[in-house]
């Protein structure tokens, strides 16, 4: 039954929305927050194709237009919890009890239940009256009453001449309405951490845009896009979140050529911070956000964070600094980005495996000075802006990947030569990753090429590049790591 359903215009489906912590703020602030929240709720519903009428009174929002809205509303920041149920109008306690009985009789059938009532702006009866008398009426449908550990809780909430009947209080994610804080720019790698970091700052009401420094190529971007889009589609209600893509291929090339291997990670990160700071100024963003967590990897030691942050003067927010990886993973699953993030493979294969953990600031600055400033400027002026919310279909990386090596194909190993010499897939040849991009016209067009690397990121890039030049090319899914795992006989 939709709005006003026709059967009984005074019985309507409703989602009761409880607001977050800002109910304690001053009256003016509170009103402003509620307006923002209602605007964001409208945006959420319209993005999800739901039509609804919204009513709002102090500390509460009521959404009429089907109970599916509950699952959308709980993802709107600033909402503490939601309850899908019905709203009835009543005349006196007996009428209220009759209506509540009618609504809940099926729901309590065969169950042990409890009634919880609340009441405001009503005279003549108490919450306890409702609980006792409704409990008596419902008892004949149910298996019994159980106040401590009920199978179902029957909630009756009376506000003036209206009552709300529901059985579930579904927690939302809290926070503040998006748009109530300033604007920030999140360094977004598409890995597991950075989407969660951006999410935390969005949850506190900030408008967060994303910047991705593309140290790889189009295949890397293709893997990152679904992560960014999931964040925007599921969580950015009230804001048109954007992704800025800065091409960093040439910067990477310069790093490889000029900078000491052990310091490349830190210098790269400083260049990203600098780039992000410049972009933030352009956008009017007042802070950067990163997914760093203390000690998680070599580039995130306290020293290296300090050395990195010295590159910029804008505040850097690191909401995950004290989180364990397990905590971050379970949040990423909840947010919905995890399953896409695990398909994004690191490009670390292009760098040494052993970054310095205690970089010295002056040494890092000296290394960084070897990178011409113009490279970063050029990268920034080539930035591409995407509106994540309205973005249409995007191409993934799935069709680039293959699980088995087709007979007769040329297997090309892109890992560092030391690794190739230690072990490789029998019959495969070694080619330097970056050489693939130098001379694509010279290959035999009748052959099928299967690229392999450690985890499958570089190989995707190579496969996509060759395809664009008309070759039949694939990337071995999961790289050498997965290949080796599959060679082992199953244990247990
Ligand atoms: P993540 O899971 O977010 O990729 P990580 O554990 O892989 O993080 P790093 O690679 O050291 O760790 O990255 C730390 C942070 O630096 C990221 O969370 C992100 O904020 C930023 N960052 C790293 N690489 C990029 C990139 N290519 N573009 C934009 N930001 C990046
Ligand atoms: Mg990463």
Coordinates of C-alpha atoms in Angstrom, one line a residue, residues 104-113 138-145 150-152:
X104 CA 0.7 -6.2 15.7
X105 CA -1.5 -9.3 16.0
X106 CA 0.2 -11.1 13.1
X107 CA 3.6 -9.9 14.0
X108 CA 3.5 -11.4 17.5
X109 CA 1.9 -14.7 16.4
X110 CA 3.7 -17.6 18.1
X111 CA 6.3 -15.4 19.6
X112 CA 7.4 -14.1 23.0
X113 CA 7.0 -10.4 22.9
X138 CA -1.7 -9.1 22.2
X139 CA -1.2 -12.1 24.6
X140 CA -3.9 -14.2 22.9
X141 CA -2.1 -14.1 19.6
X142 CA 1.4 -14.7 21.0
X143 CA 3.3 -17.5 22.7
X144 CA 3.8 -15.3 25.7
X145 CA 5.3 -12.1 27.2
X150 CA 11.7 -11.1 23.7
X151 CA 11.6 -12.6 20.2
X152 CA 10.0 -9.4 19.1

